[in-house]
PDB file of C-alpha atoms in Angstrom:
ATOM      1  CA  MET A   1      13.822  17.770  -0.449  1.00 52.00           C
ATOM      2  CA  LEU A   2      11.645  16.992  -3.553  1.00 70.00           C
ATOM      3  CA  THR A   3       8.298  18.350  -4.348  1.00 88.00           C
ATOM      4  CA  ARG A   4       5.597  16.364  -5.928  1.00 90.00           C
ATOM      5  CA  LYS A   5       4.908  17.470  -8.892  1.00 91.00           C
ATOM      6  CA  ALA A   6       1.841  16.512 -11.428  1.00 92.00           C
ATOM      7  CA  LEU A   7       2.497  13.530 -13.260  1.00 93.00           C
ATOM      8  CA  HIS A   8       0.091  13.596 -16.335  1.00 94.00           C
ATOM      9  CA  GLY A   9      -0.257   9.956 -17.841  1.00 93.00           C
ATOM     10  CA  ARG A  10      -2.558   7.779 -20.139  1.00 94.00           C
ATOM     11  CA  VAL A  11      -3.503   3.854 -19.004  1.00 95.00           C
ATOM     12  CA  VAL A  12      -3.981   1.971 -21.843  1.00 94.00           C
ATOM     13  CA  ASN A  13      -3.915  -1.874 -22.768  1.00 92.00           C
ATOM     14  CA  ASP A  14      -2.521  -2.616 -26.503  1.00 85.00           C
ATOM     15  CA  SER A  15      -3.248   0.980 -27.662  1.00 75.00           C
ATOM     16  CA  THR A  16      -6.767   0.817 -26.546  1.00 88.00           C
ATOM     17  CA  ALA A  17      -7.296   3.930 -23.332  1.00 92.00           C
ATOM     18  CA  ILE A  18      -8.673   2.148 -20.008  1.00 92.00           C
ATOM     19  CA  GLU A  19     -12.246   3.785 -19.482  1.00 93.00           C
ATOM     20  CA  SER A  20     -12.149   3.908 -15.693  1.00 93.00           C
ATOM     21  CA  GLY A  21      -9.768   2.836 -12.779  1.00 95.00           C
ATOM     22  CA  LEU A  22      -7.577   4.089 -10.383  1.00 96.00           C
ATOM     23  CA  VAL A  23      -4.174   5.877 -10.170  1.00 96.00           C
ATOM     24  CA  PHE A  24      -2.686   5.890  -6.165  1.00 97.00           C
ATOM     25  CA  ASN A  25       0.460   6.887  -4.900  1.00 96.00           C
ATOM     26  CA  ILE A  26       1.223   4.780  -2.264  1.00 96.00           C
ATOM     27  CA  ASN A  27       4.074   7.540  -1.031  1.00 95.00           C
ATOM     28  CA  SER A  28       2.117  10.572  -0.300  1.00 93.00           C
ATOM     29  CA  HIS A  29      -1.617   8.370  -0.336  1.00 94.00           C
ATOM     30  CA  THR A  30      -2.973  10.556  -3.156  1.00 93.00           C
ATOM     31  CA  GLY A  31      -4.420   8.969  -6.399  1.00 94.00           C
ATOM     32  CA  SER A  32      -6.370   9.691  -9.484  1.00 95.00           C
ATOM     33  CA  LEU A  33      -9.417   8.375 -11.154  1.00 95.00           C
ATOM     34  CA  ILE A  34      -8.384   6.971 -14.983  1.00 95.00           C
ATOM     35  CA  ASN A  35     -11.324   8.948 -17.008  1.00 95.00           C
ATOM     36  CA  LYS A  36     -11.477   7.804 -20.758  1.00 93.00           C
ATOM     37  CA  GLY A  37      -7.654   6.535 -20.039  1.00 93.00           C
ATOM     38  CA  LEU A  38      -6.190   9.797 -18.865  1.00 95.00           C
ATOM     39  CA  PHE A  39      -5.068  10.447 -15.163  1.00 95.00           C
ATOM     40  CA  SER A  40      -3.005  13.115 -13.157  1.00 95.00           C
ATOM     41  CA  VAL A  41      -1.815  12.654  -9.885  1.00 95.00           C
ATOM     42  CA  LEU A  42       1.070  14.083  -7.808  1.00 94.00           C
ATOM     43  CA  ALA A  43       4.102  12.434  -7.664  1.00 94.00           C
ATOM     44  CA  LYS A  44       8.647  12.274  -6.896  1.00 93.00           C
ATOM     45  CA  ALA A  45      11.540  10.553  -8.487  1.00 92.00           C
ATOM     46  CA  ASN A  46      10.743   7.053  -6.477  1.00 94.00           C
ATOM     47  CA  ASP A  47       7.036   7.218  -5.566  1.00 95.00           C
ATOM     48  CA  THR A  48       5.058   4.413  -5.933  1.00 96.00           C
ATOM     49  CA  LEU A  49       2.010   4.106  -7.713  1.00 96.00           C
ATOM     50  CA  VAL A  50      -0.696   1.063  -7.963  1.00 97.00           C
ATOM     51  CA  VAL A  51      -2.652   1.405 -10.868  1.00 96.00           C
ATOM     52  CA  THR A  52      -5.775  -0.906 -11.367  1.00 95.00           C
ATOM     53  CA  SER A  53      -8.819  -1.201 -13.498  1.00 94.00           C
ATOM     54  CA  LEU A  54     -11.563  -4.280 -13.530  1.00 90.00           C
ATOM     55  CA  GLY A  55     -10.459  -6.715 -15.881  1.00 89.00           C
ATOM     56  CA  PHE A  56      -6.960  -5.675 -15.697  1.00 92.00           C
ATOM     57  CA  LYS A  57      -3.901  -6.912 -13.499  1.00 93.00           C
ATOM     58  CA  THR A  58      -2.894  -4.661 -11.405  1.00 94.00           C
ATOM     59  CA  GLU A  59       0.511  -3.090 -11.602  1.00 95.00           C
ATOM     60  CA  LYS A  60       3.349  -1.509  -9.208  1.00 97.00           C
ATOM     61  CA  ILE A  61       5.451   1.337 -11.175  1.00 95.00           C
ATOM     62  CA  VAL A  62       8.385   3.151  -9.459  1.00 96.00           C
ATOM     63  CA  VAL A  63       8.446   6.580 -10.958  1.00 94.00           C
ATOM     64  CA  ARG A  64      11.284   7.807 -12.277  1.00 93.00           C
ATOM     65  CA  VAL A  65      12.602  11.289 -13.432  1.00 90.00           C
ATOM     66  CA  ALA A  66      12.610  10.822 -16.687  1.00 90.00           C
ATOM     67  CA  ASP A  67       8.865  10.294 -16.673  1.00 90.00           C
ATOM     68  CA  PHE A  68       8.315  13.869 -16.188  1.00 88.00           C
ATOM     69  CA  THR A  69      10.191  14.791 -19.637  1.00 87.00           C
ATOM     70  CA  SER A  70       7.225  13.544 -21.450  1.00 84.00           C
ATOM     71  CA  SER A  71       3.927  15.346 -22.036  1.00 84.00           C
ATOM     72  CA  TYR A  72       1.951  12.031 -21.393  1.00 87.00           C
ATOM     73  CA  TYR A  73       3.129   9.131 -19.111  1.00 91.00           C
ATOM     74  CA  LYS A  74       1.793   5.984 -20.366  1.00 92.00           C
ATOM     75  CA  ILE A  75       0.956   2.803 -18.525  1.00 93.00           C
ATOM     76  CA  LYS A  76      -0.127  -0.451 -19.790  1.00 94.00           C
ATOM     77  CA  LEU A  77      -2.238  -3.003 -18.224  1.00 94.00           C
ATOM     78  CA  HIS A  78      -2.960  -6.542 -19.344  1.00 93.00           C
ATOM     79  CA  ALA A  79      -6.373  -8.324 -19.675  1.00 90.00           C
ATOM     80  CA  VAL A  80      -6.839 -10.772 -16.882  1.00 88.00           C
ATOM     81  CA  ALA A  81      -9.841 -13.688 -17.167  1.00 80.00           C
ATOM     82  CA  ASN A  82     -12.511 -13.565 -14.102  1.00 71.00           C
ATOM     83  CA  GLU A  83     -14.032 -16.631 -13.669  1.00 76.00           C
ATOM     84  CA  LEU A  84     -17.683 -17.023 -12.402  1.00 74.00           C
ATOM     85  CA  LEU A  85     -17.846 -19.381  -9.970  1.00 80.00           C
ATOM     86  CA  ASN A  86     -21.616 -20.464 -10.858  1.00 83.00           C
ATOM     87  CA  VAL A  87     -23.606 -19.126 -13.081  1.00 81.00           C
ATOM     88  CA  VAL A  88     -27.522 -19.419 -13.389  1.00 83.00           C
ATOM     89  CA  VAL A  89     -29.841 -19.354 -16.581  1.00 81.00           C
ATOM     90  CA  TYR A  90     -33.553 -18.902 -15.646  1.00 75.00           C
ATOM     91  CA  ALA A  91     -36.283 -19.523 -18.684  1.00 69.00           C
ATOM     92  CA  LYS A  92     -37.246 -15.780 -19.947  1.00 70.00           C
ATOM     93  CA  HIS A  93     -40.870 -16.750 -20.367  1.00 64.00           C
ATOM     94  CA  VAL A  94     -41.236 -19.204 -17.035  1.00 58.00           C
ATOM     95  CA  PRO A  95     -41.303 -16.649 -13.799  1.00 59.00           C
ATOM     96  CA  HIS A  96     -38.667 -17.856 -11.098  1.00 59.00           C
ATOM     97  CA  PRO A  97     -40.970 -17.824  -7.656  1.00 62.00           C
ATOM     98  CA  GLU A  98     -37.476 -15.825  -5.859  1.00 64.00           C
ATOM     99  CA  PHE A  99     -38.562 -12.827  -8.476  1.00 61.00           C
ATOM    100  CA  GLY A 100     -42.369 -13.178  -8.660  1.00 61.00           C
ATOM    101  CA  SER A 101     -44.351 -11.481 -11.121  1.00 59.00           C
ATOM    102  CA  THR A 102     -42.652  -9.297 -13.829  1.00 55.00           C
ATOM    103  CA  GLN A 103     -45.829  -7.480 -14.111  1.00 56.00           C
ATOM    104  CA  LYS A 104     -45.298  -5.296 -10.866  1.00 54.00           C
ATOM    105  CA  ILE A 105     -42.235  -4.358 -12.285  1.00 52.00           C
ATOM    106  CA  VAL A 106     -43.810  -2.931 -15.805  1.00 50.00           C
TER     107      VAL A 106
END
């Protein structure tokens, strides 16, 4: 039986690091937060990683033996457009009745 070892990697979009997100190993039920593009997760060959970040398409990746040979395993995410259903814009100089007077906030 193969034991899991640390897989260090970098999550990017084109060549820019993804600031935050999650790398989750489905097989071991463990994960790692993406911090400035970098992550480290316990894995072994044939484990499935799910990589997710807000504004990017979620990727599922099956780990291979060769993925442990490089110092950083590179994962590329593709940006997706999130459409908003409704956007409401209020005039700046007129207080909206729902929010009341802005002087209370100051």
